[in-house]
Tab-separated table of C-alpha atoms and ligand atoms in Angstrom:
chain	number	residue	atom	x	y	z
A	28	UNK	CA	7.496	-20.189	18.955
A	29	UNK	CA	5.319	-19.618	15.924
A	30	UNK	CA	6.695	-19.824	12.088
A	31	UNK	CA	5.601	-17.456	9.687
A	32	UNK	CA	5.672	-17.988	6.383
A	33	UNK	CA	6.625	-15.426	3.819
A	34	UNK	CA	6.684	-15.153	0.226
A	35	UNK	CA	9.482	-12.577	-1.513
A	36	UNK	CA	9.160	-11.484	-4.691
A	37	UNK	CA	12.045	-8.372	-5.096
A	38	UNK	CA	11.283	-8.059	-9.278
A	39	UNK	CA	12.847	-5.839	-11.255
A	40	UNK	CA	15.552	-2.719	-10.746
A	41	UNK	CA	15.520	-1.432	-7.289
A	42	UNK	CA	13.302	-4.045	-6.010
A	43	UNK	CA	15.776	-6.679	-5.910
A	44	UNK	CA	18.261	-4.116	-3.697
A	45	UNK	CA	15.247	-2.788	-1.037
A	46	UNK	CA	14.887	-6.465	-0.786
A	47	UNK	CA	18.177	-7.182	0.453
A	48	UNK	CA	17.755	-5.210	3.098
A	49	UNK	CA	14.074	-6.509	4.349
A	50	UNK	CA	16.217	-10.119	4.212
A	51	UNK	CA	18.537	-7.999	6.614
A	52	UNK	CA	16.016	-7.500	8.905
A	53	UNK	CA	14.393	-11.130	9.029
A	54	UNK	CA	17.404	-12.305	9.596
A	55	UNK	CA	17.824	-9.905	12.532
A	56	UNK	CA	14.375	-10.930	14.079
A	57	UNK	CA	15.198	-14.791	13.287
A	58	UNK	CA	18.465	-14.720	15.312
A	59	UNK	CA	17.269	-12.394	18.206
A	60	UNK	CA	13.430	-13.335	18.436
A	61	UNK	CA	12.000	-16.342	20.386
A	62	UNK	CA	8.698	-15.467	20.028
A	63	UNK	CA	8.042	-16.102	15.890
A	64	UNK	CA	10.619	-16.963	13.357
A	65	UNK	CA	10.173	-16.298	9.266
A	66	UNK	CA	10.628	-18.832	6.770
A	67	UNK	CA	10.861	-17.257	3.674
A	68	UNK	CA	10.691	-18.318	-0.260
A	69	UNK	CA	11.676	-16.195	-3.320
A	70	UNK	CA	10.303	-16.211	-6.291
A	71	UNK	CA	10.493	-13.787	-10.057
A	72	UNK	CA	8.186	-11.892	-10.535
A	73	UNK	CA	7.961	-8.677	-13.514
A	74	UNK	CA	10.499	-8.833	-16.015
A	75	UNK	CA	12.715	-10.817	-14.141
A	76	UNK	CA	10.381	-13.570	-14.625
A	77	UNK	CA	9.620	-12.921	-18.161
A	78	UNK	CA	13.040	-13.239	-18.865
A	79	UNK	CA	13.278	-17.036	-17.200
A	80	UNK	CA	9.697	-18.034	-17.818
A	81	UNK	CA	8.450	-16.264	-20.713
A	82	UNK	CA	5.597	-14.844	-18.316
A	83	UNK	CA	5.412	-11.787	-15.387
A	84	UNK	CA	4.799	-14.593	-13.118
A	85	UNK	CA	4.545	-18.369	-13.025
A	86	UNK	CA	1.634	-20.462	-11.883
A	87	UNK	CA	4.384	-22.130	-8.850
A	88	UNK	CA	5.047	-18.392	-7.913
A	89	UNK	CA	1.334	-17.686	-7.540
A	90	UNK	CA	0.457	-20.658	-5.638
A	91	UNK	CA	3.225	-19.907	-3.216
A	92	UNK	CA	1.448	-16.603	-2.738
A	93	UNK	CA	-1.831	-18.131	-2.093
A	94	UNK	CA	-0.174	-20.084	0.499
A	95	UNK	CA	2.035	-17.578	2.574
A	96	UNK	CA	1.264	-15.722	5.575
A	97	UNK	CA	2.246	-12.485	3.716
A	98	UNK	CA	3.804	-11.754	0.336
A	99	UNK	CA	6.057	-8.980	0.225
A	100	UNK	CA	7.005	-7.420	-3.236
A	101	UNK	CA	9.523	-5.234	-4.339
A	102	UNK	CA	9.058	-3.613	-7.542
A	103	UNK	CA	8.701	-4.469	-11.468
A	104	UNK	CA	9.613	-2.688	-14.605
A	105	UNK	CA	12.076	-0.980	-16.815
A	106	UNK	CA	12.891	0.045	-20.547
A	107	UNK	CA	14.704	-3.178	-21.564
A	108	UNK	CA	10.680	-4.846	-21.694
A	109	UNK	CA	9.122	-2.129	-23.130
A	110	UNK	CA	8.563	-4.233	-25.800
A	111	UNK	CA	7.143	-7.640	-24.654
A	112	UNK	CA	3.981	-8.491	-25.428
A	113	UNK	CA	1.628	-6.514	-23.654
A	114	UNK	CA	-0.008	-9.875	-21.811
A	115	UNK	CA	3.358	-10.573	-20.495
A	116	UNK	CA	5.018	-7.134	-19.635
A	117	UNK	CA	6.153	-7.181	-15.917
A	118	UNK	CA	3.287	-5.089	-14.507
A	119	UNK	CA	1.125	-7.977	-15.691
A	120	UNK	CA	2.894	-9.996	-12.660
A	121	UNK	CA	1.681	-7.288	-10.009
A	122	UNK	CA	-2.193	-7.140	-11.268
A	123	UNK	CA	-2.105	-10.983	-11.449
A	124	UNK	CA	-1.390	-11.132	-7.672
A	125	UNK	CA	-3.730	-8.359	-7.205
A	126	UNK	CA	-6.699	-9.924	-9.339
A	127	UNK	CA	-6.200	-13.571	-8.267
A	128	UNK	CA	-6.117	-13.012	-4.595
A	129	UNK	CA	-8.808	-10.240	-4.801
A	130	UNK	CA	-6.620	-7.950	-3.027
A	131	UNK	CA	-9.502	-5.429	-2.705
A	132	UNK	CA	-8.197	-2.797	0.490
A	133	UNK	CA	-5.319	-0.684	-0.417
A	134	UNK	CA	-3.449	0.605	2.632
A	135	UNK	CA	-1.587	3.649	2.142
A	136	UNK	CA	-0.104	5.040	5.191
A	137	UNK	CA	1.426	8.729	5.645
A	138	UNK	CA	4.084	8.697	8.852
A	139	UNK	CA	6.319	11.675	9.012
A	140	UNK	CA	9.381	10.924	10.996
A	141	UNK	CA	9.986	13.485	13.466
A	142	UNK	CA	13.619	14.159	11.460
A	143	UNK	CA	12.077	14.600	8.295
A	144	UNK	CA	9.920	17.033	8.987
A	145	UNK	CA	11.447	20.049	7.715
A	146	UNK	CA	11.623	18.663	4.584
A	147	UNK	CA	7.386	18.642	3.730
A	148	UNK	CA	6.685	21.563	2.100
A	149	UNK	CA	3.991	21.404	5.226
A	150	UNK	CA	4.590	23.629	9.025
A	151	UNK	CA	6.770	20.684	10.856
A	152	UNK	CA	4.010	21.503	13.956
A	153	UNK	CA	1.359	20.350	11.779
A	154	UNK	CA	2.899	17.170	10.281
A	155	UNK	CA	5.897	16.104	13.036
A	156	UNK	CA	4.891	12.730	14.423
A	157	UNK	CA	1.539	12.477	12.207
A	158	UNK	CA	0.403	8.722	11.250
A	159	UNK	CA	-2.808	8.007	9.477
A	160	UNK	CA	-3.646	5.181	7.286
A	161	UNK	CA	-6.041	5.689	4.282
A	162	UNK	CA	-7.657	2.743	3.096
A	163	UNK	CA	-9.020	2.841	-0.033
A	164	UNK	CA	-11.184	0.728	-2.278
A	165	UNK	CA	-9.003	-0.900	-5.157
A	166	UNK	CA	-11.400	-3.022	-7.291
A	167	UNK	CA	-14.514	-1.375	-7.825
A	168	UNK	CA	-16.263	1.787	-8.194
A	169	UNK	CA	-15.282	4.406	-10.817
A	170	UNK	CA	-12.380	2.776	-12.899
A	171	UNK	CA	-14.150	-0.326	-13.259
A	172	UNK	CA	-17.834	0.743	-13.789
A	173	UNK	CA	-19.657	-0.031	-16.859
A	174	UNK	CA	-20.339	2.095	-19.321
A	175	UNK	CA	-16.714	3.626	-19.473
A	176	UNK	CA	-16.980	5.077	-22.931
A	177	UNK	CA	-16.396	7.809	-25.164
A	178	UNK	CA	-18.804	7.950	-27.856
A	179	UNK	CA	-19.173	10.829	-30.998
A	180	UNK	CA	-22.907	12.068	-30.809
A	181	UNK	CA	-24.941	12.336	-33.855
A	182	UNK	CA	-23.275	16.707	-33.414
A	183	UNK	CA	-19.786	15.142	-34.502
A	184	UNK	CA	-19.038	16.279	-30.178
A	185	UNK	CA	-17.849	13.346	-28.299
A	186	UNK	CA	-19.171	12.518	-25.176
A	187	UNK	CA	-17.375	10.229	-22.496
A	188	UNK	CA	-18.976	8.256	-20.050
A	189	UNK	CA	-17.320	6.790	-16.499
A	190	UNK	CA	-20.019	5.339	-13.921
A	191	UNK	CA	-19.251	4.672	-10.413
A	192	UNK	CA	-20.933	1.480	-8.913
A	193	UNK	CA	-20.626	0.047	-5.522
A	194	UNK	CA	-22.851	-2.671	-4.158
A	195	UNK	CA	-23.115	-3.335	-0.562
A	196	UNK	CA	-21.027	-6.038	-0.042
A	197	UNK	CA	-18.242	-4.027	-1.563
A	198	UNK	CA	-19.109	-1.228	0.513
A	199	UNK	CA	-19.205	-3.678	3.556
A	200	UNK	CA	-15.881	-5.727	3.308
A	201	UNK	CA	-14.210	-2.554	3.206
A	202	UNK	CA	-15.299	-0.975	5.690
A	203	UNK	CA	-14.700	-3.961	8.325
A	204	UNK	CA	-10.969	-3.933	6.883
A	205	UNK	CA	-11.239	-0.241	8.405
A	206	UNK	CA	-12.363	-1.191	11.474
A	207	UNK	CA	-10.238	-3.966	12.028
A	208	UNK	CA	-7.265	-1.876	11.334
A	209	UNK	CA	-8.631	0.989	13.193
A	210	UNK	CA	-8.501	-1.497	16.709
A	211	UNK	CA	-4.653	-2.259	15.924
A	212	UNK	CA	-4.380	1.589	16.144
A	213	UNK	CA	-6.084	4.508	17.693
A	214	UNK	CA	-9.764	3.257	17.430
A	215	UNK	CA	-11.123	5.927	15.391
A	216	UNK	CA	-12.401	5.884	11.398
A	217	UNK	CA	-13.970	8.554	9.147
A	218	UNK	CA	-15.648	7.248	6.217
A	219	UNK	CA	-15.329	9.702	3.457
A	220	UNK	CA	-17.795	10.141	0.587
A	221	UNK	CA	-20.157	12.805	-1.394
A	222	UNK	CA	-23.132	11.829	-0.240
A	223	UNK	CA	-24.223	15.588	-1.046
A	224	UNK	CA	-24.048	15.030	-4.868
A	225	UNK	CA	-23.532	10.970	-5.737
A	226	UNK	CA	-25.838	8.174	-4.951
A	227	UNK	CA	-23.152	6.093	-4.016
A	228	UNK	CA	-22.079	8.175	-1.388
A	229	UNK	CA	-25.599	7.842	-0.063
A	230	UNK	CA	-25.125	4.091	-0.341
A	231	UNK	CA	-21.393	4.644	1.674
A	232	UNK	CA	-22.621	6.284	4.390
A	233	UNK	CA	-25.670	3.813	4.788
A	234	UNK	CA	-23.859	0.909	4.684
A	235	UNK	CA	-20.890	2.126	6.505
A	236	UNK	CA	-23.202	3.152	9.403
A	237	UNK	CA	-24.932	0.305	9.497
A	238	UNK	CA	-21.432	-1.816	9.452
A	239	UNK	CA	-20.389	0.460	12.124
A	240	UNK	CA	-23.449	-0.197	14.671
A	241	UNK	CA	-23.190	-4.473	13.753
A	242	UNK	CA	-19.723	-5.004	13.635
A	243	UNK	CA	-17.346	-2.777	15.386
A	244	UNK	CA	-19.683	-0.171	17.763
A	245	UNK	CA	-16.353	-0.046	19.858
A	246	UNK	CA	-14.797	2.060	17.432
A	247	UNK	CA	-15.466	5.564	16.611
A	248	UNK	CA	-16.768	6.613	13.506
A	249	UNK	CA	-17.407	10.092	11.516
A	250	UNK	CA	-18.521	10.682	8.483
A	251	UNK	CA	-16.898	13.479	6.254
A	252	UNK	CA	-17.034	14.872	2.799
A	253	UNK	CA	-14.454	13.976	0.846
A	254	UNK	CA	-13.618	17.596	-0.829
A	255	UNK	CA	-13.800	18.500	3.440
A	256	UNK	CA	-11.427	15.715	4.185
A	257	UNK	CA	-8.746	17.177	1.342
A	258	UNK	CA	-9.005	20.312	3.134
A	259	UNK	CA	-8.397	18.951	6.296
A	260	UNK	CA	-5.990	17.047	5.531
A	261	UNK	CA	-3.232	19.906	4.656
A	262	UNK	CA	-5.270	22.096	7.557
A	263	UNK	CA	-4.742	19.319	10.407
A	264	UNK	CA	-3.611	15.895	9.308
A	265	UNK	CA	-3.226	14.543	12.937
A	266	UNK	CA	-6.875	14.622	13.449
A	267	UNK	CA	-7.258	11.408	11.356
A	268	UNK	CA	-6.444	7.839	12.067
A	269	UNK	CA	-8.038	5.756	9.395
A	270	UNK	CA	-9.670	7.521	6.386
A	271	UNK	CA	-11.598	4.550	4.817
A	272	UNK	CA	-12.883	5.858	1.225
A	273	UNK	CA	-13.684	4.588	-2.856
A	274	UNK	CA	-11.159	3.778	-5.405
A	275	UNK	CA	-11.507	7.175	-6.830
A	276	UNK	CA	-11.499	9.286	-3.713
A	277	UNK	CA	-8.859	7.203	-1.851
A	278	UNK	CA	-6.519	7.642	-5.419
A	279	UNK	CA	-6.385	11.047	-5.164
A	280	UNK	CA	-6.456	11.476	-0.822
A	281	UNK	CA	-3.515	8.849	-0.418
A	282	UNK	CA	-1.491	10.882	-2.855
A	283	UNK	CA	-2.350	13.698	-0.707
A	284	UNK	CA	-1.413	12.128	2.523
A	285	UNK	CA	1.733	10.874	0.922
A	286	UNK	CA	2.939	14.243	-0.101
A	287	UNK	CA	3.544	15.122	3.583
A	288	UNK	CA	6.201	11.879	4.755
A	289	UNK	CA	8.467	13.551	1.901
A	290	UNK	CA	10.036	11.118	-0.809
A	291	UNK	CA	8.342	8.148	-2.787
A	292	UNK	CA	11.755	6.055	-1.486
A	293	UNK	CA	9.579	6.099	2.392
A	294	UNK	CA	6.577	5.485	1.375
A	295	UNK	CA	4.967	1.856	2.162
A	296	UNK	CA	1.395	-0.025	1.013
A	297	UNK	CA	-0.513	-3.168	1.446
A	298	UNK	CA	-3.026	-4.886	-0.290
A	299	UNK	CA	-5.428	-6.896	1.710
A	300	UNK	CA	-8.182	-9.641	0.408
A	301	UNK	CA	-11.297	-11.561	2.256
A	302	UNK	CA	-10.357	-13.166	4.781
A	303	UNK	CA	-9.823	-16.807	4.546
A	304	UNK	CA	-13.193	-19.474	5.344
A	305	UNK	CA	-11.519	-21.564	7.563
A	306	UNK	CA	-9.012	-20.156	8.793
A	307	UNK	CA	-10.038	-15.942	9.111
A	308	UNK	CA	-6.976	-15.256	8.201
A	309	UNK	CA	-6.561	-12.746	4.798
A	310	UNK	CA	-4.866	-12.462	1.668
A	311	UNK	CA	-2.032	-10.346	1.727
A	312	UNK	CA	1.055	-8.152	-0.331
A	313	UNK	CA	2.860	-5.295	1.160
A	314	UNK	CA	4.920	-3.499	-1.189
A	315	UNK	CA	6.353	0.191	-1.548
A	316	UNK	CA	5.076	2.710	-3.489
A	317	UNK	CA	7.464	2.925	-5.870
A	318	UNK	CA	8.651	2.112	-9.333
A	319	UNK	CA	12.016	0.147	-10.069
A	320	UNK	CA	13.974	3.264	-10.775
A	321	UNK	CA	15.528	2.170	-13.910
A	322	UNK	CA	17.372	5.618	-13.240
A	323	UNK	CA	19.119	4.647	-9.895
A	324	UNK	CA	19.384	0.559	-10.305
A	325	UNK	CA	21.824	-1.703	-9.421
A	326	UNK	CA	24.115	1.718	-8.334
A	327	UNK	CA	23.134	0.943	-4.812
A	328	UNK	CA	21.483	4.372	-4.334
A	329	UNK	CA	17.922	3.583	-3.468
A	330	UNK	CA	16.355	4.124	-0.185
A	331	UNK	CA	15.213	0.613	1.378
A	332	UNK	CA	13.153	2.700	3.853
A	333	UNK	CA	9.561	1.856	1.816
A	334	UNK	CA	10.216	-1.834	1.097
A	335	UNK	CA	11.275	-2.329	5.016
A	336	UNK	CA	8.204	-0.252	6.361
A	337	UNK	CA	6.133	-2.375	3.986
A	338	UNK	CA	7.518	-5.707	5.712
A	339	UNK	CA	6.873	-3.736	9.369
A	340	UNK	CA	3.033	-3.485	8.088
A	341	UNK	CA	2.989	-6.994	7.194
A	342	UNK	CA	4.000	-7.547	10.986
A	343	UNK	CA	1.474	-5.081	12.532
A	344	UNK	CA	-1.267	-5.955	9.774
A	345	UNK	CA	-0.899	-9.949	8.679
A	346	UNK	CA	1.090	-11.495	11.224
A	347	UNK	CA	-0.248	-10.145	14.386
A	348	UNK	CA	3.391	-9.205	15.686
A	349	UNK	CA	3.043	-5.313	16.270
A	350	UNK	CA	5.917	-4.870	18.977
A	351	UNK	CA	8.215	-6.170	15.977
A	352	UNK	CA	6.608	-3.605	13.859
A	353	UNK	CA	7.078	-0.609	16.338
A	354	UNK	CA	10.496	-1.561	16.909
A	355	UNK	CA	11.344	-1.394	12.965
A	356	UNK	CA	9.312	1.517	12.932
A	357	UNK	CA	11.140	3.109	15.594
A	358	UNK	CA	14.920	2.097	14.234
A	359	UNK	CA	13.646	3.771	10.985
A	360	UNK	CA	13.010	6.789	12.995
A	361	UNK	CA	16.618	6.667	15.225
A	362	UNK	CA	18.345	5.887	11.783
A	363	UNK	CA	17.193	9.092	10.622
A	364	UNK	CA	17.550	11.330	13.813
A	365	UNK	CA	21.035	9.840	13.609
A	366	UNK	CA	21.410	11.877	10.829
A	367	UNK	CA	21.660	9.335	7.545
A	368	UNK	CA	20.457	9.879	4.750
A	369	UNK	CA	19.637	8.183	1.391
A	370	UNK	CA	19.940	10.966	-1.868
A	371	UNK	CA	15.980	11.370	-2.612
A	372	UNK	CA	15.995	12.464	1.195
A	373	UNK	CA	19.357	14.004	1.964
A	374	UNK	CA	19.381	17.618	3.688
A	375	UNK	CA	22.403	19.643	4.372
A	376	UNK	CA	24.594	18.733	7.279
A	377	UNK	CA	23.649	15.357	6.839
A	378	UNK	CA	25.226	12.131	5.904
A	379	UNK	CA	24.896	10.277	2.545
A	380	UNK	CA	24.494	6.794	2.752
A	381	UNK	CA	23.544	4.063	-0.025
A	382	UNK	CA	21.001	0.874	0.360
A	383	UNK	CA	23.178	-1.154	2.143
A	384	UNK	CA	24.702	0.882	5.022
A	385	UNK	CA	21.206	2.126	5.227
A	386	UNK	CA	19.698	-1.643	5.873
A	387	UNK	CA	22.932	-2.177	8.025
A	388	UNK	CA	22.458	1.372	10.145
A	389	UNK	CA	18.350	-0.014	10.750
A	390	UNK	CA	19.471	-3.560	11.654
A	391	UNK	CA	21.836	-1.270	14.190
A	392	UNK	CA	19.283	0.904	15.634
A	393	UNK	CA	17.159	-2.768	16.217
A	394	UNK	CA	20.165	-4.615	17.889
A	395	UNK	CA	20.556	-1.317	20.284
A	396	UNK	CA	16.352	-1.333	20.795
A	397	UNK	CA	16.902	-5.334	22.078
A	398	UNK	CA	20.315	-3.915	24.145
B	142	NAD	P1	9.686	5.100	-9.970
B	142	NAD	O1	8.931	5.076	-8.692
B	142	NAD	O2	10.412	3.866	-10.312
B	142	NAD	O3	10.740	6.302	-9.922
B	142	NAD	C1	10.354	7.683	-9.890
B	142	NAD	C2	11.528	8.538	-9.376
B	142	NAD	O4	11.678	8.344	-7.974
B	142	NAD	C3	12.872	8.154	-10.004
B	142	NAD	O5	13.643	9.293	-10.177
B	142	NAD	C4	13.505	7.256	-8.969
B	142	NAD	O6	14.906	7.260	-8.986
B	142	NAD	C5	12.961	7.818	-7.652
B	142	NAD	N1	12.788	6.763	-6.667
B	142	NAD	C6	11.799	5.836	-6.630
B	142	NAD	N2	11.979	5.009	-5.600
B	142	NAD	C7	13.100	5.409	-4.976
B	142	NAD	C8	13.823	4.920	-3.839
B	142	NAD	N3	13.412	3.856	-3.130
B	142	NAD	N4	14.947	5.556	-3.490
B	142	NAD	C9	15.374	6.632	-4.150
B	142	NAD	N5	14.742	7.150	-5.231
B	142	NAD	C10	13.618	6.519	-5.640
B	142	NAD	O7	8.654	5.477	-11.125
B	142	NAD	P2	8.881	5.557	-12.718
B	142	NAD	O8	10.260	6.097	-13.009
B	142	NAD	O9	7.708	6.259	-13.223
B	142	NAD	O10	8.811	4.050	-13.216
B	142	NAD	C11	9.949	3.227	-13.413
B	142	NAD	C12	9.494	1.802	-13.728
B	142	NAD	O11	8.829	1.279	-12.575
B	142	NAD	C13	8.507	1.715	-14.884
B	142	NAD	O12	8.788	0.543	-15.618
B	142	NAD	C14	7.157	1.622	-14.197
B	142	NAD	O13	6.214	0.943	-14.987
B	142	NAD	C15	7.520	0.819	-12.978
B	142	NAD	N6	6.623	0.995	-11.817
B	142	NAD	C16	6.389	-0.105	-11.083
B	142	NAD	C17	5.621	-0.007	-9.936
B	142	NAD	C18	5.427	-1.252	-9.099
B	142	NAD	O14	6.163	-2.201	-9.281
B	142	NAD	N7	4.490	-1.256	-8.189
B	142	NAD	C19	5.114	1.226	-9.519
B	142	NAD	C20	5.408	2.366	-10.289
B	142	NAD	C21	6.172	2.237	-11.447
């Protein structure tokens, strides 16, 4: 029996319901599981911990963080701290975690759920059953390159200026991420770039070819253009497994992706860092997509369904425990064929359910999956 440690952080509006339910589900696997059991610590985080500490997150939070096997995170924000200082509003909490644990591989993953697809605006043949994972770049590249200006010219016209930079050991860290997740999947990776028109797309292919041959020759790898890949994305999605791309590129495909699994409320990430020198193991925070829904909070309307895939990816991803993963991926999927439905995803003839009997109705599809 191994112990994992965890790290929750639920935040701010919604986040602190969705996480209620992921506690539902640890303590499903901790009473039924003799293979790995979760302790777990809580923590503020967002404006929940501006509110205690004066700051988005404390220096005791953060170093539980950098402890934990995996940090899931629920969401921050809302209008009563729209005006804290800006150094201290709750986002501040999120890109702290991000910056200090150089969380610098965003995985976005796109599942449609076989009984959600009539709702994409998508053909259900050509999205029913798809799941690809694009992993994009998060701290380089265009958004952080130098100059980033805008500047009047001596004409009165303005001229602005963003540069996109990538060295090769930015290039290469990625790119293993890709191939490592790639193995815990179905083996296959296209890198994509514009190596027609930008130098750095040169530099991604090079280095992403020559990462390929050194590190991971068992997987297979294809290169393709990133306006191609948009394309063929909304052509045929299920030809992809992992789409490893920039910060810029990966922004725009992962919305793309995302588009076709339906609402924001199913939509799960992570963040991965380097891996750790002694130990191999990496940096990690798995969160959902969304916002804190000042909109929907504390009514007990939100779907859980993102915050609990995000803890299944911490499984598959951090934790090295992907039959627990499959089976919470696959009482997501009865809990839907059965019909329920939280109200950003309800269809007709369907039945309305809230966060809770949602969580509850999951934790029920996992006790029937152990019989
Ligand atoms: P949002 O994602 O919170 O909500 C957008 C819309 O989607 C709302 O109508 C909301 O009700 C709905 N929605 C989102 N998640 C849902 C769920 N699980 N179930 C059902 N419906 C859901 O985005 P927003 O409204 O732009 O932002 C609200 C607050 O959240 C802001 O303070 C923003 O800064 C913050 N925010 C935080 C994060 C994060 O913590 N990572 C991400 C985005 C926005």
């Amino acid at each position: 029996m191994t112990t994992k440690t965890l790290l929750l952080l639920p935040g701010d509006g919604i986040g602190v319901e969705t996480m209620a339910e992921v506690e539902r589900v640890i303590a499903f696997f901790n009473k039924k599981s003799n293979k790995a059991k979760f302790e777990t610590s809580s923590d503020l985080v967002g404006g929940a911990a501006y509110d205690k500490h004066g700051v988005a997150i404390t220096d005791a939070a953060m170093a539980k963080a950098d402890a934990a096997d995996a940090v899931i995170f629920g969401a921050v924000g809302g209008p009563q701290w729209d005006a804290v200082p800006y150094e201290h509003r709750p986002e501040a909490g999120l890109l702290r975690l991000r910056k200090d644990m150089d969380l610098f591989a965003n995985l976005r993953p796109a599942i449609c759920y076989p009984a959600l697809a009539d709702a994409s605006t998508l053909k259900r043949e050509v999205v029913e059953g798809l799941d690809i994972l694009i992993l994009r770049e998060l701290t380089g590249g265009t958004y952080f390159g130098e100059p980033k200006e805008i500047v009047t010219l001596e004409s009165g016209e303005k001229r602005a200026v963003d540069t996109t930079v990538y060295t090769t050991r930015e290039i290469d860290r990625l790119a293993r991420v890709g191939f490592d997740l790639a193995r815990k999947r179905r083996n296959k990776v296209h890198m994509a770039a514009k190596w027609n028109v930008m130098r750095t797309g040169v530099l991604w292919r090079e280095v992403v070819t020559a990462t390929h041959k050194a590190y991971a020759p068992d997987v297979q790898l294809e290169h393709i253009l990133a306006d191609n890949c948009a394309m063929q994305l909304i052509r045929n999605p299920k030809q992809f497994d992992v789409i490893v791309t920039d910060n810029l590129f990966g922004d725009v495909l992962s919305d793309e992706a995302a588009m076709m699994t339906g609402s924001l409320g199913m939509l799960p990430s992570a963040s991965l860092g380097a891996p750790d020198s002694k130990t191999g193991k990496r940096k990690s925070l798995y969160e959902p997509v969304h916002g804190s829904a000042p909109d929907i909070a504390g009514k007990g309307l939100a779907n859980p369904i993102a915050t609990i895939a995000s803890f299944a990816m911490a499984l598959r991803y951090s934790l090295d425990m992907a039959d627990a993963a499959d089976m919470i991926d696959k009482a997501i999927a009865n809990a839907l064929a059965a019909g329920l439905r939280t109200g950003d995803i309800m269809q007709p003839g369907m039945t309305k359910v809230g966060t809770t009997d949602m969580g509850k109705a999951i934790v029920g599809q996992l006790e029937n999956l152990v019989g």
